Tab-separated table of N, CA and C in Angstrom:
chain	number	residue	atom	x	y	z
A	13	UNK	N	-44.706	-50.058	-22.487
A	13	UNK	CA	-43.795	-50.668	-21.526
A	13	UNK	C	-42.497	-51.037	-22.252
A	14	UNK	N	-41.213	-50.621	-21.767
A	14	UNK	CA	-39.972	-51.151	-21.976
A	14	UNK	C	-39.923	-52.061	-21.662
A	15	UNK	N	-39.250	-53.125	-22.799
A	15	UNK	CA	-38.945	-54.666	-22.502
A	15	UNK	C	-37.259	-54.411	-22.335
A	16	UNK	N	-37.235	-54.893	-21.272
A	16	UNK	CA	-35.666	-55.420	-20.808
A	16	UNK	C	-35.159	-56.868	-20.781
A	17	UNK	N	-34.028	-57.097	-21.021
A	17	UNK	CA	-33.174	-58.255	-20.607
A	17	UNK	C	-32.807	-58.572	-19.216
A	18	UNK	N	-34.233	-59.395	-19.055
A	18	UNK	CA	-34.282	-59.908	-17.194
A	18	UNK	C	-32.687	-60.233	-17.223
A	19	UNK	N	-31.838	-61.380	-17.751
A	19	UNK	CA	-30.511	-61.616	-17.352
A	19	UNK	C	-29.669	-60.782	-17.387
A	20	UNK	N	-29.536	-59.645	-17.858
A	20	UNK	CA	-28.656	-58.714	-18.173
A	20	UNK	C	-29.034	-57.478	-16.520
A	21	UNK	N	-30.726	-57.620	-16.832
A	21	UNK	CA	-30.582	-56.551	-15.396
A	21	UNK	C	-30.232	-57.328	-14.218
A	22	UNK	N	-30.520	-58.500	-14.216
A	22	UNK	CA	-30.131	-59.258	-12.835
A	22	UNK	C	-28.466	-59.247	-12.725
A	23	UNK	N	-27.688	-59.278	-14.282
A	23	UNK	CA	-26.382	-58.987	-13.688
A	23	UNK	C	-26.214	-57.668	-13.306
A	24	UNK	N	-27.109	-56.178	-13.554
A	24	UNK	CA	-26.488	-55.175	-13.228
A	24	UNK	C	-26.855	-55.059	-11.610
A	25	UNK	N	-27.980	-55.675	-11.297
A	25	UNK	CA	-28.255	-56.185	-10.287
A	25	UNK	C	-27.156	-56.395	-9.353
A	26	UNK	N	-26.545	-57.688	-9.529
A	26	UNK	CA	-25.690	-58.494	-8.498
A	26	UNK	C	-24.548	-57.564	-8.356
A	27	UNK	N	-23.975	-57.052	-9.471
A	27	UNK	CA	-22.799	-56.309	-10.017
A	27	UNK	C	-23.275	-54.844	-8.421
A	28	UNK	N	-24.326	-54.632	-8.714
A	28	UNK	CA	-24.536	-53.689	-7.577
A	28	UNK	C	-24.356	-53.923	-6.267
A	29	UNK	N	-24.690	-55.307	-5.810
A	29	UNK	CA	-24.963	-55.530	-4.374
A	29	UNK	C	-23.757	-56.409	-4.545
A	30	UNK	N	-23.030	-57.315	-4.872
A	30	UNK	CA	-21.941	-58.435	-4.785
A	30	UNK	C	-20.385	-57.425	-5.432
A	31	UNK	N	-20.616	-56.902	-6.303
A	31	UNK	CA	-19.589	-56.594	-6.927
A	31	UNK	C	-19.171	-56.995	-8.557
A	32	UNK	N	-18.264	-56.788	-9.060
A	32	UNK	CA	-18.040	-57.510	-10.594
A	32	UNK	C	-17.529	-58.280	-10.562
A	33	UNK	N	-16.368	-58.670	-9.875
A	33	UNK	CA	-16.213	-59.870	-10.004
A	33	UNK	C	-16.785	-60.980	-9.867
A	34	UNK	N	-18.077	-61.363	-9.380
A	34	UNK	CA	-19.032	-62.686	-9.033
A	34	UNK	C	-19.932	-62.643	-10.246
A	35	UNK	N	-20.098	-61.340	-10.746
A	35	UNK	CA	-21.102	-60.803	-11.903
A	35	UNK	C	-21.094	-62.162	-13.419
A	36	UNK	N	-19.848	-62.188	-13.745
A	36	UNK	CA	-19.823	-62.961	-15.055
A	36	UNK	C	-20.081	-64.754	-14.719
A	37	UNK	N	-19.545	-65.467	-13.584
A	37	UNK	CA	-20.096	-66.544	-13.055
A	37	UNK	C	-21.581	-66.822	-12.735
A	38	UNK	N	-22.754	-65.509	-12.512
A	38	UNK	CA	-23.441	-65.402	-12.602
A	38	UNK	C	-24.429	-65.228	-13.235
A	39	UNK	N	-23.623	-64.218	-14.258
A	39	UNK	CA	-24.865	-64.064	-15.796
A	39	UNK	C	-24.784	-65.345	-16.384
A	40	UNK	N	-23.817	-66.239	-16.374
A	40	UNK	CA	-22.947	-67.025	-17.598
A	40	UNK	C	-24.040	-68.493	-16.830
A	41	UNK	N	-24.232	-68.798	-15.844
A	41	UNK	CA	-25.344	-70.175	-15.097
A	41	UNK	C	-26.725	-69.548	-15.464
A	42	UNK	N	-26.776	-68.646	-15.093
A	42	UNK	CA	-28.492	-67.903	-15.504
A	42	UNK	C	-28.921	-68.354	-17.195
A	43	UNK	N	-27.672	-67.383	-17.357
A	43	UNK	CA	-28.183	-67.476	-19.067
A	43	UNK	C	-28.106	-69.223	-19.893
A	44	UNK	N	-26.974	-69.772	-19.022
A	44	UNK	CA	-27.003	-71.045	-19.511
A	44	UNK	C	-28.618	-71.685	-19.038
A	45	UNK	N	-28.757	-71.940	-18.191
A	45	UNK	CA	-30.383	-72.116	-17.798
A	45	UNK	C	-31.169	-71.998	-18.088
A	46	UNK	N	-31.405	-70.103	-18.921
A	46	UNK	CA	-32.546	-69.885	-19.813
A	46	UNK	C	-32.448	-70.688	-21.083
A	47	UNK	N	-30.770	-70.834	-21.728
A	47	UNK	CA	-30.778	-71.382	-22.722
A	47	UNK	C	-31.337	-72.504	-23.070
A	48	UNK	N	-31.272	-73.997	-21.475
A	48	UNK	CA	-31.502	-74.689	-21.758
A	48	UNK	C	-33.023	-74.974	-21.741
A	49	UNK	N	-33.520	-74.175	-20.829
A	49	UNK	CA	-35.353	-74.047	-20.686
A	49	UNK	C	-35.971	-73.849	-22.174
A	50	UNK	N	-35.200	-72.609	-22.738
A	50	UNK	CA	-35.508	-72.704	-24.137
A	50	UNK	C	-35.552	-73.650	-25.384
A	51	UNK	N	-34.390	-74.693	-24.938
A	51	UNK	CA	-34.040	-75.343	-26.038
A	51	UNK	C	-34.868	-76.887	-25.506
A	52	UNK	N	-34.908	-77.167	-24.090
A	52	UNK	CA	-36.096	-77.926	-24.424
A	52	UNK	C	-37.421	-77.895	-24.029
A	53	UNK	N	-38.020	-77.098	-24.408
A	53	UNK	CA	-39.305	-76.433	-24.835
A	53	UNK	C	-39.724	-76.573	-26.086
A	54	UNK	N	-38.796	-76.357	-26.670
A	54	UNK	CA	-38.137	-76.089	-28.550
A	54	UNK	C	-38.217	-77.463	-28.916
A	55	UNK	N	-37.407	-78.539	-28.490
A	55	UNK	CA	-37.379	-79.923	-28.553
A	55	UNK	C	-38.778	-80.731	-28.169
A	56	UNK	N	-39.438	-80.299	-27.165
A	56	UNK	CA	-40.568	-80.725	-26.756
A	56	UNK	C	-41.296	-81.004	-27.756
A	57	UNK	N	-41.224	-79.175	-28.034
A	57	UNK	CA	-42.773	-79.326	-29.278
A	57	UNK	C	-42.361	-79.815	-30.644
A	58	UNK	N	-41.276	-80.148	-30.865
A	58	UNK	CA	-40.958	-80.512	-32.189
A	58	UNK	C	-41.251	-81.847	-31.747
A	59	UNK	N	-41.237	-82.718	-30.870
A	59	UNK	CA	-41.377	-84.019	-30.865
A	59	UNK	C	-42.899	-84.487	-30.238
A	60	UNK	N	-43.697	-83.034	-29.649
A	60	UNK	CA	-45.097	-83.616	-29.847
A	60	UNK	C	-45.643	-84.618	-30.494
A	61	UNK	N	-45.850	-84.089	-31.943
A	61	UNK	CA	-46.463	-85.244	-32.898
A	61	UNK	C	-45.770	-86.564	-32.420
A	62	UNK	N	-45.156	-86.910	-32.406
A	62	UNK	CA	-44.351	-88.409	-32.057
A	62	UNK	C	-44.747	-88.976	-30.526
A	63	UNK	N	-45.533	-88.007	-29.671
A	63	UNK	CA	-45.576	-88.856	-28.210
A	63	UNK	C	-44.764	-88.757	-27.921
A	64	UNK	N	-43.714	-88.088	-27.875
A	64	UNK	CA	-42.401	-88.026	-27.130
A	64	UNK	C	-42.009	-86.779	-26.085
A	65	UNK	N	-41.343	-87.064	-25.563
A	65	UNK	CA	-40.216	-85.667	-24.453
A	65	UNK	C	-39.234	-85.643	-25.215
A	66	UNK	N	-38.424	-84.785	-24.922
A	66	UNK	CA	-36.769	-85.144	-25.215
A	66	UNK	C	-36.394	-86.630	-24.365
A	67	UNK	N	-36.782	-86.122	-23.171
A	67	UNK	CA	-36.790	-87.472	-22.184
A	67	UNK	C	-37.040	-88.582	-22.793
A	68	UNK	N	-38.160	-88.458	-23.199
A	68	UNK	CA	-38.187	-90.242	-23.708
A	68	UNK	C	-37.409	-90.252	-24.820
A	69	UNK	N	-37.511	-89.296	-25.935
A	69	UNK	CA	-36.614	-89.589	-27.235
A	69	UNK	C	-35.435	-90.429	-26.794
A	70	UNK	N	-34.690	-89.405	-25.562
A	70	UNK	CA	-33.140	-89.758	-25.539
A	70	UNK	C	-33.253	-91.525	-24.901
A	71	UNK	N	-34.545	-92.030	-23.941
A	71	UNK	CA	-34.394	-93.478	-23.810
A	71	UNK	C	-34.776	-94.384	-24.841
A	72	UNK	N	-35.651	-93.912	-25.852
A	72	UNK	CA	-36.158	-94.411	-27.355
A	72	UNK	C	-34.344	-94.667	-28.081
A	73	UNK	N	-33.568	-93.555	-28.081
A	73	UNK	CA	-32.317	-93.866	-28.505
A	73	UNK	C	-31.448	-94.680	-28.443
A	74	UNK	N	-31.859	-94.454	-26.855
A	74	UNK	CA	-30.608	-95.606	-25.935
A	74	UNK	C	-31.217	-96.974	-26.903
A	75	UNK	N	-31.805	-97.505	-26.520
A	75	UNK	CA	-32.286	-98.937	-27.298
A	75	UNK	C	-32.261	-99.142	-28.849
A	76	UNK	N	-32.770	-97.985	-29.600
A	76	UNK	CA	-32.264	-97.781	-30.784
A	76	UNK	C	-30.857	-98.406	-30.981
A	77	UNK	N	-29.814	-97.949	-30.465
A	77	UNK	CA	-28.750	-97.998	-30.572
A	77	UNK	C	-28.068	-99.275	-30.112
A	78	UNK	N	-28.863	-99.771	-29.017
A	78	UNK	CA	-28.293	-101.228	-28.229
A	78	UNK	C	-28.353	-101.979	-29.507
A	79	UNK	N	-27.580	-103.053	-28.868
A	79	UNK	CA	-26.852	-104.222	-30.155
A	79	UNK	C	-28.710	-104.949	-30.568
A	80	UNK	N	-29.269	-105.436	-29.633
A	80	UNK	CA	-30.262	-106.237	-29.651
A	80	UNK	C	-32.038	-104.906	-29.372
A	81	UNK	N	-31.728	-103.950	-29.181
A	81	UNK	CA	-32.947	-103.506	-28.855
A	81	UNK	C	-33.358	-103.180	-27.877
A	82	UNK	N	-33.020	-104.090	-26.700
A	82	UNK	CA	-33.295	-104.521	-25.435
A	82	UNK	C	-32.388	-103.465	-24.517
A	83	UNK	N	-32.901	-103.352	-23.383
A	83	UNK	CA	-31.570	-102.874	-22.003
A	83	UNK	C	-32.603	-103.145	-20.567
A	84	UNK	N	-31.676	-103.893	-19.912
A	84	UNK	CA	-32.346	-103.701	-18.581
A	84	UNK	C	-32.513	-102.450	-17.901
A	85	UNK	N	-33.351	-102.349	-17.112
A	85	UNK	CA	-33.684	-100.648	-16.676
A	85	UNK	C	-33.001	-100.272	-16.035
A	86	UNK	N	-32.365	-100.916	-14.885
A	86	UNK	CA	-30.984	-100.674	-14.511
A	86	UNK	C	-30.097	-99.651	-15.462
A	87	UNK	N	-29.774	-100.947	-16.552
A	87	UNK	CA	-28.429	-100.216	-17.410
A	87	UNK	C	-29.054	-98.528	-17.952
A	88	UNK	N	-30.523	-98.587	-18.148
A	88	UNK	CA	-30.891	-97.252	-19.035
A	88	UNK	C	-30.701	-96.146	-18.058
A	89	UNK	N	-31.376	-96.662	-16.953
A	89	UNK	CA	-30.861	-95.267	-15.922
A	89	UNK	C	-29.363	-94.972	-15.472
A	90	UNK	N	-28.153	-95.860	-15.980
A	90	UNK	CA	-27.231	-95.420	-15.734
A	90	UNK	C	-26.073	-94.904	-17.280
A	91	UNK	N	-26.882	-95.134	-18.348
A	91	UNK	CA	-26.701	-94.639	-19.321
A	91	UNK	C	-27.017	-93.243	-19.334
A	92	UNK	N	-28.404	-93.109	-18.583
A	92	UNK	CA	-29.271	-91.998	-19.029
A	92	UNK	C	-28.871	-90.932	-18.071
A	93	UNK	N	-27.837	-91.657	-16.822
A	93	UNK	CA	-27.909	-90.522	-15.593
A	93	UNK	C	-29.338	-90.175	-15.042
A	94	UNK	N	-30.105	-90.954	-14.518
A	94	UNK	CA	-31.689	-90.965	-13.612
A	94	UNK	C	-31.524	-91.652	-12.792
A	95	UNK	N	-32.169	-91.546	-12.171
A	95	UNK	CA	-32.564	-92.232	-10.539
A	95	UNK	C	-33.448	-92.866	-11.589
A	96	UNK	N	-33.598	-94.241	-10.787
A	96	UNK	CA	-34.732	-95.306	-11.062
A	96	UNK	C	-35.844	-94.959	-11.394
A	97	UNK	N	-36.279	-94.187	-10.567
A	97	UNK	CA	-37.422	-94.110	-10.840
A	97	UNK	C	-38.006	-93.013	-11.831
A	98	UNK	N	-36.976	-92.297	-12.455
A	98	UNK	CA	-37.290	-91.771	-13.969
A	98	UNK	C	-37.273	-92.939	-14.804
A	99	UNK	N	-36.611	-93.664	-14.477
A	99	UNK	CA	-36.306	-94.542	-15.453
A	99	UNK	C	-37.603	-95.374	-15.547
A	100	UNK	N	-38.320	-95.512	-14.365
A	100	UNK	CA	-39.927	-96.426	-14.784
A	100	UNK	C	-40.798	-95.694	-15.359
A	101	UNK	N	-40.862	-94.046	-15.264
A	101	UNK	CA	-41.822	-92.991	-15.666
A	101	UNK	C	-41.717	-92.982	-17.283
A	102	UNK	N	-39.872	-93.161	-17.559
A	102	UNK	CA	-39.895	-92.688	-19.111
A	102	UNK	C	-40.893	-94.429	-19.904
A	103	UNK	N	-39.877	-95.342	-19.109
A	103	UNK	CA	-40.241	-96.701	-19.986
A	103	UNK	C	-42.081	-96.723	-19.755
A	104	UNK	N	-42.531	-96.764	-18.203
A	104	UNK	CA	-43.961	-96.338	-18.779
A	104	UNK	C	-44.774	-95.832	-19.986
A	105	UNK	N	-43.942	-94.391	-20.058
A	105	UNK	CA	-44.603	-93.832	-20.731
A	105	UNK	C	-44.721	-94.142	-22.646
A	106	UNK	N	-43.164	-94.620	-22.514
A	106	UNK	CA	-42.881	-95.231	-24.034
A	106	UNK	C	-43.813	-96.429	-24.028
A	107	UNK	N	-44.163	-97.009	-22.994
A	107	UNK	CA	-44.762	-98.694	-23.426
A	107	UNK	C	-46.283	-98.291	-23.427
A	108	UNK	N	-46.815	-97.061	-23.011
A	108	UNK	CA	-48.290	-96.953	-23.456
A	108	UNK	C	-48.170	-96.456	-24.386
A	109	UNK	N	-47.453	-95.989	-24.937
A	109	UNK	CA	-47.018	-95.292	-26.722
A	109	UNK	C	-46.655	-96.641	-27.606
A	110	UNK	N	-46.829	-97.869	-27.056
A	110	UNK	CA	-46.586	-98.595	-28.375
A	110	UNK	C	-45.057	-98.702	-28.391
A	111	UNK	N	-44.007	-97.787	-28.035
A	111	UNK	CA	-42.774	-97.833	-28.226
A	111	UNK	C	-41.679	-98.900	-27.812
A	112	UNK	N	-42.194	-99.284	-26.833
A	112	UNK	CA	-40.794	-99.982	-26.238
A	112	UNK	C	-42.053	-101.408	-25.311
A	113	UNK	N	-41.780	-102.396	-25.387
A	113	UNK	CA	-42.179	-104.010	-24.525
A	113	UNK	C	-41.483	-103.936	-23.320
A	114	UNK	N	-41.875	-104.191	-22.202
A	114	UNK	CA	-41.005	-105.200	-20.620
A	114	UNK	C	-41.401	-106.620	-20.952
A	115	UNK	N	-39.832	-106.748	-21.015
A	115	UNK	CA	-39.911	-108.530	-20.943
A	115	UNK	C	-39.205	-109.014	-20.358
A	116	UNK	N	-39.337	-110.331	-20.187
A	116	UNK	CA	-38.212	-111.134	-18.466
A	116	UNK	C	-37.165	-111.230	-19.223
A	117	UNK	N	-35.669	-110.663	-18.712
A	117	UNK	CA	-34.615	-111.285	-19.346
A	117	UNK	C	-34.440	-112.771	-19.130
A	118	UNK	N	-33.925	-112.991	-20.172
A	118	UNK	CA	-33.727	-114.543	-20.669
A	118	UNK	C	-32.616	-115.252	-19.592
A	119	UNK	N	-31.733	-114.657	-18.912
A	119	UNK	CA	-30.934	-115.346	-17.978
A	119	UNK	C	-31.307	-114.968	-16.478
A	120	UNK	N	-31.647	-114.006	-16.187
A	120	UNK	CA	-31.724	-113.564	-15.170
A	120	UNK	C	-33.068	-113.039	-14.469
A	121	UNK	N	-33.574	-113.869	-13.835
A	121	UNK	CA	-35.529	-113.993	-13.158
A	121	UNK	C	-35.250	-112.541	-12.570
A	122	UNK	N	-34.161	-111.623	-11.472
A	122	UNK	CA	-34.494	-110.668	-11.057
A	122	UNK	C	-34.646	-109.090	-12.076
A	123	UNK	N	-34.273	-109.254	-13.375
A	123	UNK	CA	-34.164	-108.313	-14.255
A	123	UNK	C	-35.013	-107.930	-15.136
A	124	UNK	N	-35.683	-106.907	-15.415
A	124	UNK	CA	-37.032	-106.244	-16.690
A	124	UNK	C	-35.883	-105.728	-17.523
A	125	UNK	N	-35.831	-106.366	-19.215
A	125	UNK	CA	-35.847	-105.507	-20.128
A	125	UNK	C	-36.867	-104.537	-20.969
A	126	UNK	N	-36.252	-103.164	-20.839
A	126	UNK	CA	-37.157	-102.931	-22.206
A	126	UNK	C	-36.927	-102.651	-23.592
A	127	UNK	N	-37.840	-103.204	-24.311
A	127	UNK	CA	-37.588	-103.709	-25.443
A	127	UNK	C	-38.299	-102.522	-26.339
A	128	UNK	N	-37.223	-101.951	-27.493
A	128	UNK	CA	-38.017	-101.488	-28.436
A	128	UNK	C	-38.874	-102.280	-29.280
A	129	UNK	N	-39.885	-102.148	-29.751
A	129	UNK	CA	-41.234	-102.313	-30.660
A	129	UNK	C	-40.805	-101.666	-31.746
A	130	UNK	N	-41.577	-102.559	-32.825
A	130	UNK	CA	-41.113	-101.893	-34.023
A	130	UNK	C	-42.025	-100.829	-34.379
A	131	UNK	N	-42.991	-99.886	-33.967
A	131	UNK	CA	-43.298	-98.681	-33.750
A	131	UNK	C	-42.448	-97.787	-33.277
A	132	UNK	N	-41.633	-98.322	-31.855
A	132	UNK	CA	-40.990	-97.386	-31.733
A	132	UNK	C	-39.774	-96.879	-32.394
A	133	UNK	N	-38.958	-98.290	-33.176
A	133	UNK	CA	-37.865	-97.935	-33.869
A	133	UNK	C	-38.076	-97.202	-34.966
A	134	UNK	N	-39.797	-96.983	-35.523
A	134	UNK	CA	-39.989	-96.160	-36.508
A	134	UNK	C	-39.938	-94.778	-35.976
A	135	UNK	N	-40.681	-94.445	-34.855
A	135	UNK	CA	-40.769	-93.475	-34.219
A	135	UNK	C	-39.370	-92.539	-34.066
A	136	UNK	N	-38.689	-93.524	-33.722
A	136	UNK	CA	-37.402	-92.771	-32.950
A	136	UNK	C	-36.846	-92.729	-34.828
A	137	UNK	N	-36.750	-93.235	-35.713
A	137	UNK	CA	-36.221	-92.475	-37.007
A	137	UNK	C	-37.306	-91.684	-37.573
A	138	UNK	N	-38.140	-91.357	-37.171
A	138	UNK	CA	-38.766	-89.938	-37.686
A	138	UNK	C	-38.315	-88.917	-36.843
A	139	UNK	N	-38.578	-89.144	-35.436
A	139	UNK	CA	-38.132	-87.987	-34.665
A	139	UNK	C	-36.647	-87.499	-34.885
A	140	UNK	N	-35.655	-88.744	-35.252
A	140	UNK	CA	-34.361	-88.260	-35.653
A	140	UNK	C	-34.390	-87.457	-36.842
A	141	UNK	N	-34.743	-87.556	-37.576
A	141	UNK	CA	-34.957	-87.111	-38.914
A	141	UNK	C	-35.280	-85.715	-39.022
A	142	UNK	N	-36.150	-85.070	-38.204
A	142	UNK	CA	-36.381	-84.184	-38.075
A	142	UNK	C	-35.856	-83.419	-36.773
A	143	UNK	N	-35.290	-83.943	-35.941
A	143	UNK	CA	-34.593	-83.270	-34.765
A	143	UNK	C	-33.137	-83.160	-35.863
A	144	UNK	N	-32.535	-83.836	-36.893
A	144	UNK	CA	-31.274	-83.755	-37.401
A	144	UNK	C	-31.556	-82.634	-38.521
A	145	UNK	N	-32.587	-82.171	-38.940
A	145	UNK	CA	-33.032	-81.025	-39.500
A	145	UNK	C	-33.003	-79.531	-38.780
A	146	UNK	N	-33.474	-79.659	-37.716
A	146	UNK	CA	-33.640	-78.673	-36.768
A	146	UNK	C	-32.539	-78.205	-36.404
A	147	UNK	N	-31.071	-79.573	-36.661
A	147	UNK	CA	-30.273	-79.278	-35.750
A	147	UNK	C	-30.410	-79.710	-34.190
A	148	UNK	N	-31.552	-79.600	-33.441
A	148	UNK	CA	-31.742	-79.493	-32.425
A	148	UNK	C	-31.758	-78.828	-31.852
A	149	UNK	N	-32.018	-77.559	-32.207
A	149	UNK	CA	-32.503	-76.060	-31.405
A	149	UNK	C	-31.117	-75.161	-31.912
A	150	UNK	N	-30.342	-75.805	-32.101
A	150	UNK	CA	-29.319	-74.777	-32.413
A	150	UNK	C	-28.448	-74.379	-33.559
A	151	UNK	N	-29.545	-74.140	-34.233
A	151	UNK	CA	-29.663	-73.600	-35.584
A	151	UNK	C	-28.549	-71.947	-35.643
A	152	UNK	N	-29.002	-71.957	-34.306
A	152	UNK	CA	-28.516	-70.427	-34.207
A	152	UNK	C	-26.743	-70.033	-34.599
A	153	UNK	N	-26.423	-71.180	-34.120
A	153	UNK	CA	-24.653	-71.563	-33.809
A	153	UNK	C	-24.218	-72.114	-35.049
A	154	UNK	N	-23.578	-71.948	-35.739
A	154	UNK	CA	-22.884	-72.610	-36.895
A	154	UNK	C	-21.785	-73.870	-36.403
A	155	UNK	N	-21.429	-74.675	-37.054
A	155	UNK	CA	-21.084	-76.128	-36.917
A	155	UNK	C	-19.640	-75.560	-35.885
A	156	UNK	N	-18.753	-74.454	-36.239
A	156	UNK	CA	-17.724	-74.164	-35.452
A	156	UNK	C	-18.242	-74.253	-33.976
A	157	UNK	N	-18.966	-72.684	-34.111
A	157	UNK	CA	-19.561	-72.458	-32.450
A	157	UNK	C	-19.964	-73.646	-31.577
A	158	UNK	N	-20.827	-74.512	-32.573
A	158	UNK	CA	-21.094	-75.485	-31.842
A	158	UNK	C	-20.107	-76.392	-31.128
A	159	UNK	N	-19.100	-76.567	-32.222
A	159	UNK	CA	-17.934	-77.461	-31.448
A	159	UNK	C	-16.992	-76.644	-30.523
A	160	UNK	N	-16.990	-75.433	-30.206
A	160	UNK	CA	-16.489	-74.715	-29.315
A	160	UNK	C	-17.127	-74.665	-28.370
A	161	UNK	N	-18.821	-74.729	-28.374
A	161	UNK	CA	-19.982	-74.791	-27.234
A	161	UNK	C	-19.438	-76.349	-26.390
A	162	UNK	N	-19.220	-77.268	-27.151
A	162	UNK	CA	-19.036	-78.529	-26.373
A	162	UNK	C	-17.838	-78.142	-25.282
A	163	UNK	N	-16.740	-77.970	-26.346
A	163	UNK	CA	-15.502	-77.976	-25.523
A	163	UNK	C	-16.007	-76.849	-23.931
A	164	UNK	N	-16.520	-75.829	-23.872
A	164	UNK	CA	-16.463	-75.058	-23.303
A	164	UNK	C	-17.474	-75.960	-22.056
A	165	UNK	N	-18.173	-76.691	-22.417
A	165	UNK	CA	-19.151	-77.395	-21.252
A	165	UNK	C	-18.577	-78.419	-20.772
A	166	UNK	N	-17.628	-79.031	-21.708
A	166	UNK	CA	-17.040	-80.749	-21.272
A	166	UNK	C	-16.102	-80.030	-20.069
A	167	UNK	N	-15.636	-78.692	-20.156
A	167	UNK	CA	-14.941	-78.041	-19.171
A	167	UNK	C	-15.909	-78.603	-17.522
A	168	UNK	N	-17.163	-78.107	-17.724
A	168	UNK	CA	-17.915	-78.392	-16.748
A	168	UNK	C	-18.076	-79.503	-16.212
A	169	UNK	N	-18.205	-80.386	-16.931
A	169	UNK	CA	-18.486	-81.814	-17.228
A	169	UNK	C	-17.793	-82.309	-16.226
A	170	UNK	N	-16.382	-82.309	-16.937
A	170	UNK	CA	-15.072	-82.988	-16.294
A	170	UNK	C	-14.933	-82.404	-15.158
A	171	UNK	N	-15.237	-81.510	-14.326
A	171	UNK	CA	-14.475	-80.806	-13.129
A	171	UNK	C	-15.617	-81.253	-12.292
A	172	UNK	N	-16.736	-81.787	-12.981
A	172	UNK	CA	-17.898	-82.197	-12.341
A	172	UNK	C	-17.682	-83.910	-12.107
A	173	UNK	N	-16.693	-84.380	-12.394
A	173	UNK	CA	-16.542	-86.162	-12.325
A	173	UNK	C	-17.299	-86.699	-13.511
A	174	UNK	N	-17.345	-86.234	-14.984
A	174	UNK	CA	-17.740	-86.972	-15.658
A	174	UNK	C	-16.508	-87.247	-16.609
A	175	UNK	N	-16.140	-88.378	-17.304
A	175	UNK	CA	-15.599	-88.871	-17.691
A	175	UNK	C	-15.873	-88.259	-19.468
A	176	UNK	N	-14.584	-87.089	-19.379
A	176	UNK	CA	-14.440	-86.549	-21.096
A	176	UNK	C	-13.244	-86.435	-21.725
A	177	UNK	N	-13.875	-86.809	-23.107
A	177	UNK	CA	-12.665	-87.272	-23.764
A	177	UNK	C	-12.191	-86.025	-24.301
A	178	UNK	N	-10.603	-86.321	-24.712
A	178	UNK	CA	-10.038	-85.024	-24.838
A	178	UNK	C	-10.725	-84.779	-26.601
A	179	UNK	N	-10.674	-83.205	-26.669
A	179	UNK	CA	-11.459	-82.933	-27.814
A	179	UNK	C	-12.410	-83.004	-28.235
A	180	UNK	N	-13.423	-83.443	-26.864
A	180	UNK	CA	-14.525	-83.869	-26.859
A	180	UNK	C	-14.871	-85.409	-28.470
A	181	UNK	N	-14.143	-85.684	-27.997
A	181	UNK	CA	-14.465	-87.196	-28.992
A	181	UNK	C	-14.183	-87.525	-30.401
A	182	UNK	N	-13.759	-85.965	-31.005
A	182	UNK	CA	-14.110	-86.179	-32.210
A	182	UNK	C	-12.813	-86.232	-33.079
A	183	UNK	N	-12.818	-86.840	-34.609
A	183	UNK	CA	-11.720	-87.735	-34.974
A	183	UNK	C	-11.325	-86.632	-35.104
């Protein structure tokens, strides 16, 4: 059996029935899609051992990074871009992992923080440690490509209402 490039025939595909011009807007979302299915799949299993998703890594971070540890769930799902109720699935899942505490904030009776555990702040610097090895799946891209990969998405980003900085951030 010949192995083909499903994305490549689906553009000769469209290119047939739509035309060429719709063709490159088309390969270019597909292939971005496979890319990202790939890359976290890739991320997944590298963060197996740890009990983690990417998902949770990236809310293990968020708190990592907070001044105190802590964030109300509120703030994580609007850090994190989730509806609420990812936001109870991930912290669930970190607080039967040992990773992260719910505790009453100290001023405010209607608010749950969650709190990293010092398991999890170990956790989340191993998983860094080795996701900053990996690269993070994109080993493939050298440090240029990569910073050309951003610019080329913050394109998306921004036309999408997200708030990007010019040059994508960097000094």
């Amino acid at each position: 059996m010949t192995e083909i490039d499903l994305l490549r025939e689906a553009r000769r595909q469209w290119e047939a029935h739509w035309g060429e011009e719709p063709a490159p807007a088309m390969t270019a979302i597909t292939t971005l899609m496979r890319a990202q299915q790939i890359l976290m799949a890739h991320l997944n299993e590298l963060l197996l051992p740890f009990d983690l998703t990417f998902a949770r890594y990236e809310a293990l971070m968020l708190l990592y990074f907070s001044r105190d540890g802590a964030l109300p769930m509120g703030k994580i799902g609007e850090r994190l871009q989730v509806h609420p109720t990812s936001v109870t699935s991930l912290i669930d899942r970190l607080e039967r992992s040992g990773f992260v505490d719910r505790v009453p904030h100290p001023t405010d009776r209607r608010t749950t923080l969650a709190e990293l555990t010092v398991a999890g702040r170990n956790a989340a610097g191993q998983a860094t440690k080795l996701l900053n090895e990996d690269r993070f799946g994109l080993s493939a891209l050298d440090p240029e490509s990569q910073e050309e990969l951003i610019v080329l998405l913050d394109r998306i980003r921004e036309t999408g209402g997200d708030l990007v900085e010019p040059n994508g951030g960097a000094a």
